[in-house]
XYZ file of C-alpha atoms in Angstrom:
611
model
C 35.898 6.719 -34.666
C 36.150 8.396 -37.977
C 38.905 11.011 -39.116
C 38.110 14.626 -39.113
C 36.746 15.706 -42.481
C 35.159 12.417 -43.595
C 31.414 12.235 -44.061
C 29.928 10.010 -41.214
C 28.470 6.981 -42.728
C 24.679 6.831 -42.743
C 24.248 10.505 -41.627
C 22.748 11.851 -44.817
C 19.031 11.448 -43.811
C 19.381 13.536 -40.536
C 20.283 17.229 -40.101
C 23.208 18.354 -38.137
C 22.456 18.563 -34.350
C 23.821 20.934 -31.696
C 24.267 20.579 -27.976
C 24.560 23.877 -25.951
C 27.086 23.241 -23.025
C 26.124 24.412 -19.524
C 26.093 27.889 -18.305
C 25.571 29.393 -21.718
C 28.674 27.808 -23.003
C 29.656 27.003 -26.579
C 27.919 24.549 -28.836
C 28.943 21.024 -29.868
C 27.866 19.702 -33.172
C 27.018 16.038 -34.160
C 25.132 13.850 -36.619
C 22.728 10.846 -36.093
C 23.641 7.841 -38.051
C 21.342 5.325 -39.519
C 23.934 2.600 -38.688
C 23.263 0.692 -35.499
C 25.495 -0.603 -32.958
C 25.532 -4.300 -31.748
C 22.575 -3.818 -29.492
C 20.495 -2.154 -32.243
C 20.791 1.431 -30.976
C 21.465 4.182 -33.634
C 24.979 5.427 -33.436
C 25.868 9.224 -33.093
C 28.995 11.126 -34.233
C 30.346 14.035 -32.179
C 32.030 16.168 -34.849
C 35.727 17.360 -34.641
C 36.068 20.728 -32.958
C 33.124 20.222 -30.653
C 33.708 21.679 -27.050
C 33.367 19.688 -23.954
C 33.246 20.501 -20.144
C 36.694 20.429 -18.433
C 35.386 18.461 -15.395
C 32.684 15.999 -14.607
C 30.195 15.926 -11.795
C 31.359 13.737 -8.911
C 28.489 11.159 -9.356
C 29.250 10.643 -13.036
C 31.723 7.762 -12.769
C 29.379 5.443 -10.686
C 26.251 6.618 -12.461
C 27.255 6.218 -15.952
C 30.612 4.215 -15.849
C 30.802 3.383 -19.671
C 30.470 6.974 -20.834
C 32.934 8.042 -18.114
C 35.476 5.393 -19.230
C 34.904 6.418 -22.803
C 35.659 10.039 -21.920
C 38.820 9.050 -19.945
C 40.040 6.965 -22.916
C 39.438 9.986 -25.285
C 41.513 12.178 -22.923
C 44.264 9.677 -22.640
C 44.465 9.158 -26.476
C 44.577 12.857 -27.187
C 41.183 13.094 -28.846
C 39.593 15.262 -26.161
C 42.180 17.994 -25.287
C 42.429 21.442 -23.824
C 40.958 24.041 -26.478
C 43.318 26.759 -27.643
C 40.359 28.677 -28.980
C 38.104 28.352 -26.056
C 39.937 28.656 -22.770
C 38.606 26.636 -19.955
C 36.933 24.055 -22.277
C 38.021 20.817 -23.791
C 37.849 20.118 -27.571
C 37.541 17.078 -29.756
C 40.407 16.751 -32.298
C 38.553 14.343 -34.570
C 35.093 12.912 -34.995
C 34.042 10.515 -32.110
C 31.554 7.705 -32.851
C 29.391 6.902 -29.994
C 26.847 4.047 -29.302
C 23.971 6.385 -28.857
C 22.980 10.139 -28.658
C 22.894 10.121 -24.959
C 26.467 8.719 -24.702
C 27.644 11.378 -26.969
C 26.097 14.121 -24.921
C 27.517 12.554 -21.738
C 31.068 12.578 -22.661
C 30.774 16.244 -23.547
C 28.804 17.599 -20.436
C 30.335 15.240 -17.823
C 27.057 13.959 -16.414
C 24.209 11.775 -17.132
C 22.166 13.167 -20.153
C 19.184 12.312 -22.429
C 20.644 12.696 -25.881
C 17.290 12.468 -27.473
C 16.136 15.750 -26.004
C 19.314 17.617 -25.410
C 20.756 17.435 -29.047
C 18.627 19.865 -31.040
C 18.484 20.871 -34.717
C 19.538 24.326 -35.912
C 15.900 25.611 -35.550
C 15.626 24.128 -31.954
C 13.715 20.892 -32.393
C 15.070 17.844 -30.336
C 16.654 14.977 -32.049
C 13.589 12.769 -30.921
C 11.427 14.735 -33.394
C 13.373 13.348 -36.367
C 12.640 9.631 -35.482
C 9.769 7.534 -36.558
C 7.901 7.394 -33.210
C 4.187 7.602 -32.236
C 4.654 10.435 -29.800
C 7.095 12.263 -27.667
C 6.451 14.672 -24.874
C 7.833 14.012 -21.322
C 10.084 10.816 -21.083
C 8.762 7.976 -19.207
C 9.871 5.004 -16.915
C 8.983 1.447 -17.598
C 9.518 -1.953 -15.793
C 9.910 -5.105 -17.949
C 10.322 -8.248 -16.227
C 12.829 -10.761 -17.487
C 14.214 -12.840 -14.578
C 11.981 -15.821 -15.346
C 11.172 -16.293 -18.915
C 10.413 -19.843 -19.778
C 12.855 -20.652 -16.735
C 15.627 -18.560 -17.697
C 16.993 -15.387 -16.180
C 17.360 -13.236 -19.420
C 18.280 -10.376 -17.367
C 21.688 -11.805 -16.545
C 21.886 -14.038 -19.640
C 20.956 -11.607 -22.211
C 19.877 -8.036 -21.276
C 22.717 -6.710 -19.211
C 25.615 -8.449 -21.221
C 24.233 -7.328 -24.624
C 22.515 -4.054 -23.668
C 18.899 -5.009 -24.604
C 15.307 -5.339 -23.099
C 12.951 -7.962 -24.719
C 9.467 -9.483 -24.841
C 8.821 -13.141 -25.915
C 6.072 -12.598 -28.514
C 6.823 -16.091 -29.618
C 3.801 -16.546 -31.834
C 3.401 -12.949 -33.116
C 3.493 -12.639 -36.837
C 6.631 -11.010 -38.519
C 6.996 -7.371 -39.360
C 4.549 -5.860 -36.938
C 4.939 -2.155 -37.297
C 6.385 -0.062 -34.706
C 3.667 2.324 -33.610
C 0.739 -0.007 -34.449
C -2.438 0.859 -32.830
C -4.073 -1.397 -30.165
C -7.040 -2.227 -32.693
C -4.339 -3.624 -35.049
C -2.385 -5.520 -32.492
C -5.641 -6.840 -30.998
C -6.524 -8.358 -34.208
C -3.092 -9.947 -34.787
C -2.925 -11.219 -31.294
C -6.378 -12.759 -31.559
C -5.399 -14.607 -34.750
C -1.798 -15.500 -33.908
C -2.394 -16.804 -30.268
C -5.824 -18.363 -30.981
C -5.242 -21.771 -29.609
C -2.351 -20.934 -27.233
C -3.619 -18.206 -24.853
C -6.817 -17.523 -22.986
C -8.862 -14.368 -23.536
C -7.490 -12.578 -20.575
C -3.838 -13.541 -21.555
C -4.461 -12.305 -24.905
C -5.802 -9.005 -23.641
C -2.751 -8.393 -21.410
C -0.446 -9.533 -24.332
C -1.992 -6.670 -26.403
C -1.325 -4.131 -23.666
C 2.335 -5.354 -23.205
C 3.076 -5.479 -27.015
C 1.449 -1.879 -27.537
C 3.480 -0.546 -24.648
C 6.788 -1.993 -26.132
C 6.150 -1.012 -29.684
C 4.249 2.100 -29.623
C 4.621 3.837 -26.274
C 8.275 3.274 -25.355
C 10.790 5.406 -27.213
C 14.429 6.149 -26.919
C 15.265 8.278 -23.952
C 12.993 6.614 -21.700
C 14.035 5.037 -18.521
C 13.962 1.227 -18.472
C 13.940 -0.907 -15.076
C 13.998 -4.550 -14.462
C 14.596 -6.829 -11.464
C 17.083 -9.725 -11.017
C 18.979 -11.212 -8.260
C 17.301 -8.926 -5.617
C 18.515 -5.800 -7.434
C 16.768 -3.103 -9.543
C 18.663 -2.327 -12.674
C 18.082 0.968 -14.395
C 19.011 1.896 -17.881
C 17.925 4.251 -20.785
C 16.176 3.025 -24.023
C 18.588 3.837 -26.781
C 16.732 2.871 -29.956
C 13.602 1.594 -31.658
C 12.125 -1.873 -31.326
C 12.824 -4.682 -33.820
C 11.865 -8.232 -34.275
C 14.370 -11.098 -34.397
C 14.586 -14.912 -34.330
C 15.534 -15.762 -30.757
C 16.373 -19.088 -28.927
C 13.007 -20.955 -28.213
C 11.320 -17.487 -28.960
C 12.161 -16.161 -25.627
C 13.144 -12.634 -26.784
C 11.712 -12.031 -30.306
C 10.799 -8.288 -29.674
C 13.970 -6.227 -28.528
C 14.969 -2.613 -27.803
C 18.485 -1.537 -27.221
C 19.160 -0.283 -23.602
C 22.295 1.512 -22.055
C 22.196 -0.264 -18.652
C 23.929 1.892 -15.979
C 25.924 0.682 -13.060
C 25.499 -2.526 -10.835
C 21.817 -2.007 -9.907
C 20.146 -1.006 -6.512
C 19.421 -3.604 -3.711
C 15.597 -4.047 -3.868
C 15.169 -3.782 -0.123
C 16.595 -0.378 0.024
C 14.264 1.136 -2.483
C 11.625 3.715 -1.287
C 8.434 2.155 -0.375
C 6.455 3.970 -3.033
C 8.705 2.446 -5.624
C 8.503 -1.030 -4.222
C 4.643 -0.620 -4.415
C 4.786 0.048 -8.226
C 7.459 -2.665 -8.787
C 5.183 -5.286 -7.133
C 2.429 -4.971 -9.867
C 2.031 -8.282 -11.357
C 2.578 -7.632 -15.064
C 5.386 -8.072 -17.504
C 5.341 -4.526 -18.484
C 4.531 -1.755 -16.098
C 4.475 1.943 -16.624
C 6.563 3.575 -13.715
C 6.246 7.167 -14.817
C 4.487 8.285 -11.731
C 7.573 7.307 -9.626
C 10.256 8.388 -12.339
C 11.582 11.222 -10.179
C 12.344 8.589 -7.465
C 14.169 6.404 -9.862
C 16.273 9.302 -11.216
C 17.487 9.839 -7.648
C 18.483 6.276 -6.828
C 22.166 5.971 -5.460
C 22.496 9.717 -5.302
C 22.502 12.031 -2.519
C 20.881 15.447 -2.361
C 24.278 16.914 -2.951
C 24.849 14.787 -5.969
C 21.615 15.896 -7.607
C 22.221 19.459 -6.813
C 25.746 19.276 -8.608
C 24.160 17.572 -11.554
C 21.466 20.300 -11.672
C 24.176 23.095 -11.510
C 25.942 21.246 -14.418
C 22.890 22.263 -16.691
C 21.237 25.395 -17.510
C 18.483 24.433 -15.156
C 16.629 27.666 -13.449
C 17.933 27.576 -9.725
C 14.645 28.885 -8.482
C 12.934 25.592 -9.589
C 12.922 22.616 -7.359
C 14.910 19.515 -8.413
C 12.267 16.820 -9.018
C 14.284 13.959 -7.750
C 14.881 15.833 -4.399
C 11.268 16.819 -4.304
C 9.994 13.389 -4.780
C 12.188 11.969 -1.803
C 10.919 14.562 0.708
C 10.267 12.420 3.746
C 6.877 11.975 5.258
C 6.631 13.422 8.721
C 3.911 13.443 11.458
C 4.250 16.428 13.682
C 4.894 15.994 17.548
C 1.836 16.830 19.559
C 2.334 19.927 21.588
C 1.310 21.045 25.027
C -1.118 23.424 23.357
C -2.853 20.618 21.639
C -3.106 18.621 24.792
C -4.708 21.718 26.548
C -7.086 22.181 23.642
C -8.188 18.559 23.761
C -8.194 18.500 27.530
C -5.918 15.445 27.567
C -4.194 14.876 30.900
C -0.649 14.406 29.489
C 0.938 15.305 26.183
C 2.798 12.015 26.571
C -0.497 10.079 25.829
C -0.949 12.004 22.528
C 2.702 11.207 21.632
C 2.070 7.545 22.053
C -0.940 7.740 19.852
C 1.085 9.466 17.146
C 3.780 6.941 17.567
C 1.472 4.204 17.075
C 0.084 5.669 13.966
C 3.591 6.172 12.568
C 4.487 2.608 13.142
C 1.227 0.838 12.155
C -0.631 3.430 9.998
C -3.903 2.146 11.194
C -5.448 2.788 14.742
C -8.707 2.151 16.501
C -9.926 4.198 19.432
C -12.423 2.071 21.259
C -14.607 2.513 24.304
C -17.997 3.123 25.624
C -20.530 5.712 24.236
C -19.713 9.334 24.938
C -16.006 9.043 25.513
C -15.126 11.550 22.668
C -13.664 8.918 20.157
C -14.695 10.665 16.924
C -14.100 14.207 18.217
C -10.366 13.144 19.257
C -9.890 11.199 15.992
C -10.944 14.225 13.985
C -8.993 16.839 15.946
C -5.816 14.671 16.118
C -6.061 13.942 12.387
C -6.436 17.530 11.592
C -3.371 18.390 13.755
C -1.202 15.810 12.318
C -2.311 16.231 8.714
C -2.026 20.127 8.716
C -5.721 20.821 8.313
C -9.267 19.471 7.495
C -8.473 19.300 3.788
C -6.318 16.181 4.354
C -9.190 14.339 6.412
C -12.165 12.422 5.273
C -14.761 10.762 7.383
C -17.065 7.891 6.576
C -19.297 5.955 8.919
C -19.889 2.197 8.607
C -23.230 0.681 9.043
C -24.452 -2.965 8.521
C -25.302 -2.490 4.985
C -22.036 -0.935 4.040
C -20.060 -2.641 1.329
C -16.708 -2.692 -0.660
C -18.579 -0.867 -3.531
C -19.600 1.941 -1.106
C -16.048 2.043 0.504
C -13.685 1.608 -2.399
C -15.086 1.363 -5.768
C -18.067 -0.210 -7.647
C -20.481 0.213 -10.423
C -23.334 2.744 -9.621
C -26.105 4.070 -11.510
C -25.341 7.641 -13.113
C -27.141 9.831 -15.365
C -25.404 11.209 -18.575
C -25.992 14.946 -18.339
C -26.239 15.173 -22.241
C -28.421 12.141 -23.124
C -30.256 11.993 -19.654
C -29.742 8.285 -19.970
C -28.799 6.151 -16.812
C -26.016 3.697 -17.036
C -23.807 1.773 -14.546
C -20.349 3.246 -14.371
C -17.357 2.478 -12.276
C -17.336 5.021 -9.252
C -14.581 5.561 -6.830
C -15.632 5.553 -3.124
C -13.978 7.574 -0.292
C -11.049 5.449 0.185
C -10.115 5.381 -3.562
C -10.712 9.189 -3.692
C -8.419 9.913 -0.697
C -5.827 7.555 -1.950
C -5.690 9.179 -5.384
C -5.431 12.535 -3.505
C -2.653 11.450 -1.284
C -0.595 9.889 -4.153
C -0.601 12.959 -6.382
C 2.564 14.604 -7.143
C 3.511 17.322 -4.368
C 1.200 15.571 -1.882
C 3.231 12.380 -1.264
C 5.097 13.914 1.912
C 1.709 15.212 3.383
C -0.119 12.938 5.829
C -3.810 12.219 4.699
C -6.304 10.692 7.185
C -9.365 8.455 6.850
C -11.556 8.521 9.845
C -13.882 5.395 9.907
C -16.604 6.067 12.456
C -18.251 2.922 14.111
C -15.813 0.687 12.199
C -17.090 -2.433 13.897
C -20.855 -1.960 12.660
C -20.029 -3.262 9.211
C -18.889 -6.583 7.820
C -15.166 -5.628 7.757
C -14.045 -8.670 5.574
C -16.853 -7.777 3.063
C -15.967 -4.053 3.141
C -12.247 -4.173 2.988
C -11.852 -7.212 0.505
C -8.202 -7.279 -1.041
C -7.583 -4.050 1.107
C -7.037 -6.089 4.147
C -3.878 -7.439 2.470
C -2.694 -3.843 1.612
C -3.342 -2.592 5.187
C -0.728 -4.986 6.389
C 1.721 -4.873 3.223
C 1.999 -1.304 2.534
C 5.044 -1.956 0.133
C 2.890 -4.127 -2.165
C 0.157 -3.684 -4.796
C -2.938 -5.897 -5.397
C -5.156 -6.225 -8.393
C -8.521 -4.563 -7.887
C -11.822 -6.473 -8.097
C -13.657 -4.107 -10.530
C -11.139 -1.754 -12.325
C -8.446 -4.554 -12.647
C -5.890 -1.737 -11.716
C -2.817 -2.542 -9.729
C -3.417 -0.490 -6.509
C -1.451 0.338 -3.473
C -2.172 2.283 -0.280
C 0.003 5.496 -0.352
C 2.543 5.529 2.477
C 1.061 8.820 3.598
C -2.474 7.443 4.064
C -3.416 6.801 7.693
C -6.573 5.191 8.915
C -8.180 5.912 12.331
C -11.394 4.013 13.202
C -13.737 4.407 16.230
C -15.471 1.610 17.842
C -18.232 1.730 20.507
C -17.705 -1.315 22.745
C -21.290 -1.201 24.081
C -22.532 -1.880 20.492
C -20.058 -4.802 19.896
C -17.341 -5.794 22.074
C -13.783 -5.592 20.910
C -13.436 -9.313 21.738
C -15.544 -10.145 18.828
C -13.320 -8.151 16.112
C -11.642 -10.817 14.040
C -7.990 -11.542 14.271
C -7.236 -10.138 10.741
C -8.406 -6.802 11.892
C -6.686 -6.947 15.359
C -3.390 -7.658 13.613
C -3.704 -4.712 11.246
C -4.764 -2.074 13.685
C -3.285 -0.759 16.955
C -6.004 -0.381 19.519
C -6.212 2.382 21.988
C -8.795 2.385 24.844
C -10.865 5.446 25.874
C -12.588 4.341 28.996
C -14.222 6.252 31.913
C -11.966 4.100 34.175
C -8.746 5.368 32.762
C -7.112 8.726 31.603
C -7.503 10.755 29.392
C -11.127 10.013 29.757
C -11.664 9.551 33.530
C -10.755 12.995 34.467
C -12.096 14.666 31.076
C -15.314 15.986 32.509
C -13.665 17.417 35.576
C -11.057 19.296 33.313
C -13.886 20.707 31.169
C -15.944 21.904 34.125
C -12.764 23.682 35.442
C -12.121 25.282 32.096
C -15.812 26.445 31.947
C -15.699 27.728 35.606
C -18.735 25.322 36.679
C -19.350 23.318 39.827
C -17.942 19.746 39.830
C -21.080 18.139 40.879
C -21.785 16.526 37.376
C -18.270 14.934 37.462
C -19.113 13.609 40.939
C -22.358 12.246 39.799
C -20.756 10.511 36.716
C -18.046 8.988 38.872
C -20.608 7.627 41.315
C -22.750 6.371 38.447
C -19.823 4.441 36.721
C -18.838 3.043 40.061
C -22.220 1.190 40.156
C -21.936 -0.232 36.715
C -19.951 -3.581 36.751
C -19.138 -4.003 32.974
C -16.578 -1.598 31.737
C -17.965 -1.593 28.108
C -21.384 -0.187 29.419
C -19.949 2.836 31.634
C -21.018 6.187 30.640
C -18.659 8.688 28.943
C -18.346 12.275 29.832
C -19.521 13.769 26.415
C -23.167 13.657 27.565
C -22.483 16.150 30.152
C -20.045 18.414 28.145
C -22.874 20.302 26.273
C -24.383 23.848 27.058
C -27.880 22.468 27.256
C -27.058 20.449 30.352
C -26.290 23.691 32.274
C -29.645 25.347 31.470
C -32.471 25.332 33.964
C -33.403 21.604 34.417
C -30.932 20.498 31.802
C -28.963 18.015 33.826
C -32.157 16.093 34.974
C -33.438 16.174 31.386
C -30.186 14.719 30.017
C -29.984 12.073 32.653
C -33.598 10.947 32.016
C -33.568 11.066 28.235
C -29.950 10.162 27.424
C -28.251 8.217 30.155
C -30.957 6.214 31.894
C -32.243 4.637 28.412
C -28.816 3.276 27.714
C -28.907 1.591 31.150
C -32.316 0.188 30.626
C -31.248 -1.445 27.529
C -28.246 -2.957 29.165
C -30.335 -4.338 32.026
C -33.229 -5.248 29.817
C -35.145 -8.352 31.285
C -33.375 -8.352 34.630
C -36.175 -6.635 36.517
C -33.955 -4.059 37.893
C -35.228 -0.691 39.037
C -33.129 1.565 36.848
C -34.215 4.864 38.661
C -33.669 3.464 42.024
C -30.011 2.399 41.118
C -28.833 4.945 38.636
C -31.290 7.924 39.058
C -30.002 11.350 40.166
C -31.736 11.267 43.568
C -30.028 7.958 44.405
C -26.684 9.144 43.359
C -26.967 12.403 45.110
C -27.933 10.641 48.286
C -24.919 8.444 48.066
C -22.729 11.483 47.676
C -24.262 13.006 50.786
């Protein structure tokens, strides 16, 4: 700490910065120093006479313990005292030198703060604009792995104790410029790692170094994993090259690490998905709001927001991000609309979807599998906009289903070229994972799911169906991809086409199976309930029951959907439907047996049996 009236060392190249305290409070003043602390972050001086809030938010001690301890020490030593000129506020009695702009802001506002954006020049420009960085805009979040670098856990050995994050970059030439373009880095890496890395390793190394040098900047959130815990901090300075032990940490950035970390198994599933990406450097910006809310209750977040000048009508992002996914409970009205015998049956299907996320409705033809899947998905998802249907067939492939290269015409040049194109699952997954959609259920209906080569169609997605908290590297794009938690899959399976017994064990393990069979409810009484609703005679239901009683194999019994159409009840419609729709199915089933189909299953024979 420097005495009041002294010119802060190293401050001449930066203007004076100001920090407006919450609720239109007074302004604090400070200067950024060119001098750096022990971890490489630029120091910041809060000038004497700067006001500070009299209280802190309840979460401040556990969220930013080092800044809380510094604030308490300043109060105990009489450096931060009640202000005589600003009643209700504290005031610094001398200049206070802090390790970073964020720490300087935090001791004044009594909460976590991003000093790189909250300290502003007299004309309103954030402090970040005065640093030599490539670009600014919204702060980002990053994961850098350090728990196993050449056999050492650098997180515990170096990063947390010394307040840094690092990359190895053992063979990278000296004095690589911060802000270097990918082209310049690619040329340097190609030459420097010519004999020590494969082509793919060099490509990934360029991505990692470019992110570390040119995309990260002070104020960004930094994450790492060690000992089963996620550690979170804030980047507090520029990157630098140093000589390190065995070249394990030659590129470094200062980081203000916060607290003791968070147990990995308690993290939100979507955050676990992103953290499972197998890269040394991962952009976590898509889940930054989830990271910001770790360890904090909704009330904590509300109190922190109230300690700023935030518009109270705007939702708090960290609270919005953690809105829980819900599947609505089926109602009696839905059961009546679908002619299901008991709402408890629909409730069980809903619970299976909630637990497994994948479900197959299987049964003979005409049992209403696709209709029920669509109606149930629209109810649970809140409308048809959240539902997409695809139909599998023998030539269906991974490229059709998820992503692949397909010929496309350029609208300007009219030339045709192969371009990576998303399939229906990738499109729906991207929609479900957008901000604002993550708490809304989305459904993919796969009709005739057993008619395709499932192992060929699903590829690495088989793994993701079972391990929803993990990501996998995609075959074509090379992206790390995870199925969103709010994406549900409902398949339909015609057992007359291919028996459920022939489905491979991998699919049986990943899907729950629900039977729709004429021998059991809700299908067995469906036609009778429909006829009653329509005010019609029950003869078609009696005939269907008599027909199915003569079919020995359950997979080939006839569903009620054939007789739930208006055309059946026009003049001669029942006979026509029986002759052209139902009997051909049974002829195929008994092909080669020499059975008289008309004599056994015809309307005349069935009516005679019914008396």
